[in-house]
PDB file of C-alpha atoms in Angstrom:
ATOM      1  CA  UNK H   1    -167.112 -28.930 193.004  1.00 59.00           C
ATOM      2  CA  UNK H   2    -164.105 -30.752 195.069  1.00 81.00           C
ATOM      3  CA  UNK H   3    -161.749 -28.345 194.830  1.00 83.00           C
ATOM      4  CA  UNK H   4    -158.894 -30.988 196.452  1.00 87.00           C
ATOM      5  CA  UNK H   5    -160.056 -33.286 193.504  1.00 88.00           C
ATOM      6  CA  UNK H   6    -160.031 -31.026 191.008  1.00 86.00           C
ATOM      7  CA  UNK H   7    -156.934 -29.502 192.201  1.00 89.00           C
ATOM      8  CA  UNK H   8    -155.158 -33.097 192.442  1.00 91.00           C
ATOM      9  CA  UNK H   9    -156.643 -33.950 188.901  1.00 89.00           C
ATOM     10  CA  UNK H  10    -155.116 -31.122 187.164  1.00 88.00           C
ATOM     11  CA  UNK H  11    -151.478 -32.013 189.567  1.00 91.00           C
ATOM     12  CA  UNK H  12    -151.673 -35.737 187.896  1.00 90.00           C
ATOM     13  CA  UNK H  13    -152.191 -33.791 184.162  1.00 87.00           C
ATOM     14  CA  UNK H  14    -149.423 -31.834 184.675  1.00 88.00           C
ATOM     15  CA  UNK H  15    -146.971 -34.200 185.790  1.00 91.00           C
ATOM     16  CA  UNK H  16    -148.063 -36.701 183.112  1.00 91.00           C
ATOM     17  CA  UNK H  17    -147.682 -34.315 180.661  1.00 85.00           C
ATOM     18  CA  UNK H  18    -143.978 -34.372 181.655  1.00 87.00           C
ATOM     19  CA  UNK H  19    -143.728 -37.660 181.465  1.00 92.00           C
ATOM     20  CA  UNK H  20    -143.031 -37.853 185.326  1.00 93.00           C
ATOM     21  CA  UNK H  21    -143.621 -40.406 187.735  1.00 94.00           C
ATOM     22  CA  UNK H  22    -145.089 -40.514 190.907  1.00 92.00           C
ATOM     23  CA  UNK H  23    -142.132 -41.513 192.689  1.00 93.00           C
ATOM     24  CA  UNK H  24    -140.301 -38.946 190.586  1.00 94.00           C
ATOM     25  CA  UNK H  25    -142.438 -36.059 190.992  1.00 94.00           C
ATOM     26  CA  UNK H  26    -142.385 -36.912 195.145  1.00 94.00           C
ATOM     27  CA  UNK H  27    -139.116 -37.149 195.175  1.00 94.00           C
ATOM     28  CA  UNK H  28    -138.566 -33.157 193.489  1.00 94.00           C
ATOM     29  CA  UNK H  29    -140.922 -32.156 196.219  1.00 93.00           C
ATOM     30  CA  UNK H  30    -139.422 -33.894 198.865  1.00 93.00           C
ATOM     31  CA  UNK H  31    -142.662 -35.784 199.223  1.00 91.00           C
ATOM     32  CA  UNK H  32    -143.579 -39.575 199.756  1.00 94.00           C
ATOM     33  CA  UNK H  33    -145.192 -41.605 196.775  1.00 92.00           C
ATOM     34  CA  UNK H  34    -148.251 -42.494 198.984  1.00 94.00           C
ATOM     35  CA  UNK H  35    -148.919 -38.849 200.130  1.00 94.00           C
ATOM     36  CA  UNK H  36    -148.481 -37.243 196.424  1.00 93.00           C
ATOM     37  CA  UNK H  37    -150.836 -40.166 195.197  1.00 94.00           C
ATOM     38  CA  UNK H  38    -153.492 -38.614 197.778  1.00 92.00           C
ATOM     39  CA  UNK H  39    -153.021 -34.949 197.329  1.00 92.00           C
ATOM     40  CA  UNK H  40    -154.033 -36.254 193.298  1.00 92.00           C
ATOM     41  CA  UNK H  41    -156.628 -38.090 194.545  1.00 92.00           C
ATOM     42  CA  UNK H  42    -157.809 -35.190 196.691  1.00 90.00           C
ATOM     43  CA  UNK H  43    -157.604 -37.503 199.889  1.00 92.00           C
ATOM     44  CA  UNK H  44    -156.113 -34.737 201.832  1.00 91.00           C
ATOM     45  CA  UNK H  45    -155.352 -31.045 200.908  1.00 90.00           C
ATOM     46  CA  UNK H  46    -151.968 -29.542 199.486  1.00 91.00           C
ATOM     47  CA  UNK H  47    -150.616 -27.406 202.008  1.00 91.00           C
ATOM     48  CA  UNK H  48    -149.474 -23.581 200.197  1.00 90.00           C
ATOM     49  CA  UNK H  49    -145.109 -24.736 200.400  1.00 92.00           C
ATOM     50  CA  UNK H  50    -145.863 -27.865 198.311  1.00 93.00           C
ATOM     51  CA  UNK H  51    -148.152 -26.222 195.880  1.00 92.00           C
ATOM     52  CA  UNK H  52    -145.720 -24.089 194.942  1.00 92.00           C
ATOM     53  CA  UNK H  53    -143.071 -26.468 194.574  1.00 93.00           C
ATOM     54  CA  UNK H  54    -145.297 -28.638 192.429  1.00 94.00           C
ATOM     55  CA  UNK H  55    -145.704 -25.571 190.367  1.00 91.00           C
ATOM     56  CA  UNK H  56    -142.246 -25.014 190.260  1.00 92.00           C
ATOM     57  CA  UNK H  57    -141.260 -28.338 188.781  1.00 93.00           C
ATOM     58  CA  UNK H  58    -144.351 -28.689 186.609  1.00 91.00           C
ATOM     59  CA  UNK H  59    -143.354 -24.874 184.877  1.00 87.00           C
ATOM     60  CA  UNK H  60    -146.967 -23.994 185.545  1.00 87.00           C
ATOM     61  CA  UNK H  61    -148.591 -20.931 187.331  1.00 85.00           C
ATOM     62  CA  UNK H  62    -150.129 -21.580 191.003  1.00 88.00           C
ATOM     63  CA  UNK H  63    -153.160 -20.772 189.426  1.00 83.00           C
ATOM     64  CA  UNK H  64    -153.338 -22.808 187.103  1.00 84.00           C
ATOM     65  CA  UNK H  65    -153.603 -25.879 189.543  1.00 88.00           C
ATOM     66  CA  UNK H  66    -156.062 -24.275 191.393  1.00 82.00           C
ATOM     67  CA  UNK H  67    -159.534 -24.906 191.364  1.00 66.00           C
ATOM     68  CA  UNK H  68    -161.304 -22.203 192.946  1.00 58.00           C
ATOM     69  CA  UNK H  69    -164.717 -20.946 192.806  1.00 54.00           C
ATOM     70  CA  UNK H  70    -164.852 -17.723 190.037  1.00 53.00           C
ATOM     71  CA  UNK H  71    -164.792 -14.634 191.044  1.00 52.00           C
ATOM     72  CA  UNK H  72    -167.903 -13.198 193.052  1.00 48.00           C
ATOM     73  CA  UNK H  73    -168.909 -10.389 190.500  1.00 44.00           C
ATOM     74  CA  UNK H  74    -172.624 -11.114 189.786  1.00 44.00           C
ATOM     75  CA  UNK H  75    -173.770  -9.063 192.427  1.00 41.00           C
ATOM     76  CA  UNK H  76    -170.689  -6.405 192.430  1.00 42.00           C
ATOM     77  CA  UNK H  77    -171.734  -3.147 190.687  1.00 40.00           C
ATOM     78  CA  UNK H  78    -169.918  -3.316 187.663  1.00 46.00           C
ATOM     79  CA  UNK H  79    -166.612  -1.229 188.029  1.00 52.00           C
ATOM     80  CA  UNK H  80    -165.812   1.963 186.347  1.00 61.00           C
ATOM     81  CA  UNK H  81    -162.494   0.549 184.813  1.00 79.00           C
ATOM     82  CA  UNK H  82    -164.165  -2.198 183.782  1.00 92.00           C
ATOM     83  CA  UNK H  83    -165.700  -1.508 180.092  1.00 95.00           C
ATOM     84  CA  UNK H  84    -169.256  -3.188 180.083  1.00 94.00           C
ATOM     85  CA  UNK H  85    -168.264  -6.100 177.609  1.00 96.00           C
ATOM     86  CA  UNK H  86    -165.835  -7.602 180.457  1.00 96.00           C
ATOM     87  CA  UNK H  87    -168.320  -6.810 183.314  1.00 92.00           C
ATOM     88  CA  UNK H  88    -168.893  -9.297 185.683  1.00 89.00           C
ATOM     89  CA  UNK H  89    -167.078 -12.081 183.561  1.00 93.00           C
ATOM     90  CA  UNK H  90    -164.829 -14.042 185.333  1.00 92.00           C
ATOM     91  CA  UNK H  91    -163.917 -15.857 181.599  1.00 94.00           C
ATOM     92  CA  UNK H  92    -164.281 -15.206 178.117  1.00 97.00           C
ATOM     93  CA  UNK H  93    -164.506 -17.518 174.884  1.00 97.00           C
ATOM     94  CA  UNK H  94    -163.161 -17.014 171.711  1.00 97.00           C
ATOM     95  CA  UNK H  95    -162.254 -18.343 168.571  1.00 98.00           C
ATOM     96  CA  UNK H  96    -160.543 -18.260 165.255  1.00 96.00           C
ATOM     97  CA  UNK H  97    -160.497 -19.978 162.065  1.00 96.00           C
ATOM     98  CA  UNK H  98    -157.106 -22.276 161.004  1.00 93.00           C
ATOM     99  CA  UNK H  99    -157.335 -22.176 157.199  1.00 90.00           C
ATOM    100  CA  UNK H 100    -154.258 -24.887 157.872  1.00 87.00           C
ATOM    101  CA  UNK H 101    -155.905 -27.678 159.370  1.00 88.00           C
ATOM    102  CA  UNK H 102    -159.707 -25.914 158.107  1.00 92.00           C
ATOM    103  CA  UNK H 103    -160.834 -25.710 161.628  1.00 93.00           C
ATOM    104  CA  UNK H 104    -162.150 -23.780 164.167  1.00 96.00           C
ATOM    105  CA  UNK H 105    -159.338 -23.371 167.209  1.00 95.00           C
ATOM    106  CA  UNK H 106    -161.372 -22.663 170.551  1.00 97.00           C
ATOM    107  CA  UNK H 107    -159.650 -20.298 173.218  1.00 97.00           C
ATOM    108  CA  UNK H 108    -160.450 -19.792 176.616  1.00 96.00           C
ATOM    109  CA  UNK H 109    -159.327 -16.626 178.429  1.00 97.00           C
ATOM    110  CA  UNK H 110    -160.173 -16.755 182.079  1.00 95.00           C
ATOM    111  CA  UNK H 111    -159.593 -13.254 184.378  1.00 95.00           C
ATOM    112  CA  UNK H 112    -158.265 -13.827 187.708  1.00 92.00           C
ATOM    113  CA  UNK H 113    -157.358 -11.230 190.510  1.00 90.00           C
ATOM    114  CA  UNK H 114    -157.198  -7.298 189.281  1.00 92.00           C
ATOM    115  CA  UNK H 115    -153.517  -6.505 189.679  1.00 91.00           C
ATOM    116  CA  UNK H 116    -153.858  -2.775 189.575  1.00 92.00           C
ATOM    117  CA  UNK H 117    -156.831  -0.349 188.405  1.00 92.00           C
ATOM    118  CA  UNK H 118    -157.815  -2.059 184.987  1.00 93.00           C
ATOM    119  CA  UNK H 119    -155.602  -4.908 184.974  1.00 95.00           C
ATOM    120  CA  UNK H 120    -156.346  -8.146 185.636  1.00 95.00           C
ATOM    121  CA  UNK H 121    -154.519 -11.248 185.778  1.00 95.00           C
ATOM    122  CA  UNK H 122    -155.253 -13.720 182.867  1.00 95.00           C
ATOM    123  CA  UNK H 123    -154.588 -17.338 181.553  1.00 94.00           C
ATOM    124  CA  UNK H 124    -155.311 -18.362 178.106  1.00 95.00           C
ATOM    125  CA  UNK H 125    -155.845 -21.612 176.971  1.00 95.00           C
ATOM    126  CA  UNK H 126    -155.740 -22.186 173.204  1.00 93.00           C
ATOM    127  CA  UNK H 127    -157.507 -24.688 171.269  1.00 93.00           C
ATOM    128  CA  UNK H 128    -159.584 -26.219 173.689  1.00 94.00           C
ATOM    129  CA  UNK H 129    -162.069 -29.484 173.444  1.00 92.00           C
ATOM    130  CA  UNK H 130    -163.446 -29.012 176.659  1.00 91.00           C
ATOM    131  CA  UNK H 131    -164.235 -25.939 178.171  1.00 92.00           C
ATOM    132  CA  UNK H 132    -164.926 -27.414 181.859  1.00 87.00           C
ATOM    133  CA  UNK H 133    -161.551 -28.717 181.160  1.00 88.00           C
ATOM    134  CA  UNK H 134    -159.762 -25.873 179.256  1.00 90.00           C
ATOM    135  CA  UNK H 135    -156.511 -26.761 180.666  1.00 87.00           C
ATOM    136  CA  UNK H 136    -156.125 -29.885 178.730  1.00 87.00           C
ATOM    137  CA  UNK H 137    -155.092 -28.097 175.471  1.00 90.00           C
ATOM    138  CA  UNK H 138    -152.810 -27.268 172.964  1.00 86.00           C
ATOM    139  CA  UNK H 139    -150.652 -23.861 174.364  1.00 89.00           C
ATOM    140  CA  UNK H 140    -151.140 -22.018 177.334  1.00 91.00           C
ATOM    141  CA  UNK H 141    -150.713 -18.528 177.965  1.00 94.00           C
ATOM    142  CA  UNK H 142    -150.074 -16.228 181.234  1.00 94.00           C
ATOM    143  CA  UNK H 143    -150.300 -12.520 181.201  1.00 96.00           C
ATOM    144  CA  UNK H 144    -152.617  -9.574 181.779  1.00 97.00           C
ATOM    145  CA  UNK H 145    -155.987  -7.760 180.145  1.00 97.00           C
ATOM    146  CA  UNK H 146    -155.671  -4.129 180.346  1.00 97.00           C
ATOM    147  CA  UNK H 147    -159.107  -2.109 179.789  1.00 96.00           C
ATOM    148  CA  UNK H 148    -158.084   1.691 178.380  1.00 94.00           C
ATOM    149  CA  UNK H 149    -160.612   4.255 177.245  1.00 89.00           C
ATOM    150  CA  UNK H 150    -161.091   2.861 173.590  1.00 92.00           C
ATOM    151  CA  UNK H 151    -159.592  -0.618 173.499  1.00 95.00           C
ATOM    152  CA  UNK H 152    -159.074  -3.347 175.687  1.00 97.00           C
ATOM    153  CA  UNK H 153    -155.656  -5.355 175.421  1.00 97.00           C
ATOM    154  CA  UNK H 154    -154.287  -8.717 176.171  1.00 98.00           C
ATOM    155  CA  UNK H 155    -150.709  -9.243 176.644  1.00 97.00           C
ATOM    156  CA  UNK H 156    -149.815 -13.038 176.851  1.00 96.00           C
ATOM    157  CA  UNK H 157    -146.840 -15.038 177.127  1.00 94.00           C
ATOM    158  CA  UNK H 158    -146.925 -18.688 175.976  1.00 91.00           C
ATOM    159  CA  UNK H 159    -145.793 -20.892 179.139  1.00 86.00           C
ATOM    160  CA  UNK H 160    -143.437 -22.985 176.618  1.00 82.00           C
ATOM    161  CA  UNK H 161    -142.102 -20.924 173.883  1.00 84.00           C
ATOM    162  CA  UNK H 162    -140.248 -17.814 175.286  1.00 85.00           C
ATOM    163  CA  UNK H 163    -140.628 -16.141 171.829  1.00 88.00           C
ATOM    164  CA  UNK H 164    -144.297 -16.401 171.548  1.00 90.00           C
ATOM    165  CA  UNK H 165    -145.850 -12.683 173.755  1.00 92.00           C
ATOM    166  CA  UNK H 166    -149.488 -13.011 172.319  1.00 94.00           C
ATOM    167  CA  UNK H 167    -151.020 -10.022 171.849  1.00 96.00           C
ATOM    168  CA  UNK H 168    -154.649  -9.327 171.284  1.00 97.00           C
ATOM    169  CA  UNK H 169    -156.591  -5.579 170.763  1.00 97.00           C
ATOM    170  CA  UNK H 170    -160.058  -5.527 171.073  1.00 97.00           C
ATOM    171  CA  UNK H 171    -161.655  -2.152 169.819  1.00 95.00           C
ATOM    172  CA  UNK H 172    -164.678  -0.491 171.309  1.00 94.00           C
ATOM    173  CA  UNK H 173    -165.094  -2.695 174.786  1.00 95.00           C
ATOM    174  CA  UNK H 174    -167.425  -0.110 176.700  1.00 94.00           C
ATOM    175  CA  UNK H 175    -170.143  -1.707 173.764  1.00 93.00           C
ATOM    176  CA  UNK H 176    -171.875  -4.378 175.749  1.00 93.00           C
ATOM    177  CA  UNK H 177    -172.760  -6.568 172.699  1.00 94.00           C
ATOM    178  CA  UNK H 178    -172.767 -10.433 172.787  1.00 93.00           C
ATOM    179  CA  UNK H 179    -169.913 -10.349 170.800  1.00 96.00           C
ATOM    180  CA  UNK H 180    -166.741  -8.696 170.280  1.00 96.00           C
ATOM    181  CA  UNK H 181    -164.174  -8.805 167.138  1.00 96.00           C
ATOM    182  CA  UNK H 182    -160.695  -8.412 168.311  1.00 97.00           C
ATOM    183  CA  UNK H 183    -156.941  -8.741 166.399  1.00 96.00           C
ATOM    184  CA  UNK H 184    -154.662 -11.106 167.220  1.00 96.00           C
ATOM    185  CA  UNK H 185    -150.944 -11.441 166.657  1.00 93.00           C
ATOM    186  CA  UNK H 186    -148.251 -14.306 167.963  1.00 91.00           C
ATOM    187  CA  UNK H 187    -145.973 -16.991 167.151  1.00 87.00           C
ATOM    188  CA  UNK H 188    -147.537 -20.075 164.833  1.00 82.00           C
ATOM    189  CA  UNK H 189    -145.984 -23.528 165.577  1.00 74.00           C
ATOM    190  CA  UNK H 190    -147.041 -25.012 162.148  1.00 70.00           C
ATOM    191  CA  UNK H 191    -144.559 -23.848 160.335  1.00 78.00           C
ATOM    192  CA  UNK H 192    -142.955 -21.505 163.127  1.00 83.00           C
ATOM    193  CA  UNK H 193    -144.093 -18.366 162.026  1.00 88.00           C
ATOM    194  CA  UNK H 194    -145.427 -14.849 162.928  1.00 90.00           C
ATOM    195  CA  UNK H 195    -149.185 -15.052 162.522  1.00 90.00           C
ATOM    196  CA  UNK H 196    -152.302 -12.808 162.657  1.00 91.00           C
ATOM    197  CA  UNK H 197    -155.739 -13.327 162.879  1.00 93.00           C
ATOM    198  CA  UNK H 198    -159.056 -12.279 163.672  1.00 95.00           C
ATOM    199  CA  UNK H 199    -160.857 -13.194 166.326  1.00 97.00           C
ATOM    200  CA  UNK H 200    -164.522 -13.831 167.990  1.00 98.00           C
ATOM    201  CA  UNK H 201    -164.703 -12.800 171.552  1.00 98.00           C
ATOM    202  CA  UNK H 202    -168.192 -14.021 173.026  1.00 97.00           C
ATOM    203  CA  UNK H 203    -169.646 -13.854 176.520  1.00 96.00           C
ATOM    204  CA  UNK H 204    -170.979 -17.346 176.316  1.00 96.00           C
ATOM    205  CA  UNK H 205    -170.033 -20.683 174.543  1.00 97.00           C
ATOM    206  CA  UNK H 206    -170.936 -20.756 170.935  1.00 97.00           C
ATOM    207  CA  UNK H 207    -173.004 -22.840 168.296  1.00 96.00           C
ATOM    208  CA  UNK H 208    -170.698 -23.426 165.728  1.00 96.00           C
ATOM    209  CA  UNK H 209    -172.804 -23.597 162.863  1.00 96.00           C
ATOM    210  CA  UNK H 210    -172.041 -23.260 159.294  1.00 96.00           C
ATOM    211  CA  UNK H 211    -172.864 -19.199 159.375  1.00 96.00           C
ATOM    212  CA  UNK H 212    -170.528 -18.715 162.465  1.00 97.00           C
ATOM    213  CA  UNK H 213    -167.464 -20.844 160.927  1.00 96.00           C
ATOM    214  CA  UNK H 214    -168.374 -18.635 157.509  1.00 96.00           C
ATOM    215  CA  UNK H 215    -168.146 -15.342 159.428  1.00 95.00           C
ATOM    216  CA  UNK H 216    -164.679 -16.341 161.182  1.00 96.00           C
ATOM    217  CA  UNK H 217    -163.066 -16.505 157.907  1.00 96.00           C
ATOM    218  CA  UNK H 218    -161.465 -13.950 155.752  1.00 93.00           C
ATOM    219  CA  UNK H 219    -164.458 -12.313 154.067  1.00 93.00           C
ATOM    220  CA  UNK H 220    -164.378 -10.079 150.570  1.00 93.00           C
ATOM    221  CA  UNK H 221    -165.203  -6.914 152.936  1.00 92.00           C
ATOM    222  CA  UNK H 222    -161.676  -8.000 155.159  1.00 93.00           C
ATOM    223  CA  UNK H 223    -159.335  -8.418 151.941  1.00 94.00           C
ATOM    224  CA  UNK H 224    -161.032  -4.762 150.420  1.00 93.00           C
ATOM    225  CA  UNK H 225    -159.786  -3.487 153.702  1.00 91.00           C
ATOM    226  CA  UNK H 226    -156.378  -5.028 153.492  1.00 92.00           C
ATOM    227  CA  UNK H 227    -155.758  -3.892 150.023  1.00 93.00           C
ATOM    228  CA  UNK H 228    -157.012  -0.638 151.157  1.00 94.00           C
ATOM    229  CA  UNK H 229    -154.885   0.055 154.579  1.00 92.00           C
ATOM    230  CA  UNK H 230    -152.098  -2.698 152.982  1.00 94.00           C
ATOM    231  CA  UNK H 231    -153.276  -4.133 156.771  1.00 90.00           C
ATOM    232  CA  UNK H 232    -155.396  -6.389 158.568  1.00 86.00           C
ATOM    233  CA  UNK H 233    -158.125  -4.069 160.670  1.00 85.00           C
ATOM    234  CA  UNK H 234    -160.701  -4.568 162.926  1.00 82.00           C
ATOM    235  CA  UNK H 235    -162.676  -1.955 163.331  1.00 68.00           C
TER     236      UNK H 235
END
């Protein structure tokens, strides 16, 4: 991979997505047109001052222009605050059904640096098309996955609506299964709303046939639980 390119390609997203020019964008970063039309071309590399001040006026994380090779884990022992579902994965794919639009929405959580003893820095990108392109999506997240004992939690903030912390517990982590259930909560934009759901946390990307989109929804074992707990579980 060219990281300049890919690094320039996600600037040009970005700035589109703001419905900035070049010559508008250069001139917020005290930059000529010409040389921020090569740093998107990945011509030449972004020195570390202008990166951050493309950040800065794109309200995006560093990393989130960055592209940077994952995380060397694959040949790391795996770490004792690390609960052997998240071992060695430097992302994580997920998914949920929208009975709204009668869909599947496809996340994309990918772990970054480990801030502290069993947290790690995250971004989450929610429903994604592409996943070697999960930052062209719907809402983006920033925040942190903290492994405890019994449960592993994500706290997220969405990167454009201040009122939407996105919070998702997933029971049992130390189970290294394929897949994972987990419970999510956060803010729904159609019609603003709190929401919950559950969702499918999976090691790999996955075949969405008819028996996986069937097993995302609501089944008649989930609403017995509701009416029992007068709650949504995962267990």
């Amino acid at each position: 991979m060219d990281i300049s390119r890919e690094t320039g390609s996600r600037i040009r997203y970005y700035r589109k997505k703001h419905q900035l020019s070049l010559e508008q964008l250069a001139a917020l970063i005290c930059k000529s047109k010409s040389c921020l039309s090569k740093y998107e071309t990945g011509q030449i590399d972004i020195d570390l001052p202008t990166l951050y001040r493309i950040a800065a006026v794109l309200e995006v994380q560093v990393t989130q222009l960055l592209s940077l090779p994952p995380p060397d884990r694959a040949g790391r022992a795996p770490s004792g605050t690390v609960p052997a579902f998240f071992a060695k994965l430097d992302r994580v794919y997920s998914y949920y059904y929208d009975g709204r639009r009668n869909s599947i929405v496809r996340v994309v959580t990918e772990i970054l640096e480990e801030r502290a003893p069993a947290v790690f820095h995250v971004h989450m990108y929610m429903n994604v098309d592409d996943y070697d392109r999960c930052y062209l999506c719907e809402n983006v997240y920033d925040g942190t996955l903290t492994h405890f004992d019994s449960l592993s939690l994500l706290l997220l903030q969405n990167q454009h609506m201040e009122m939407d912390h996105y919070q998702v517990g997933i029971p049992q982590p130390f189970m290294n299964t394929p897949l994972k259930w987990g419970l999510a909560f956060g803010i729904s934009s159609r019609p603003l709303m709190p929401t919950s759901t559950k969702m499918l946390f999976a090691k790999t990307p996955q075949k969405e046939t008819a028996e996986f989109v069937k097993n995302l929804k609501l089944s008649k074992e989930d609403i017995r639980l509701m009416k029992l707990y007068n709650m949504l579980t995962i267990l």
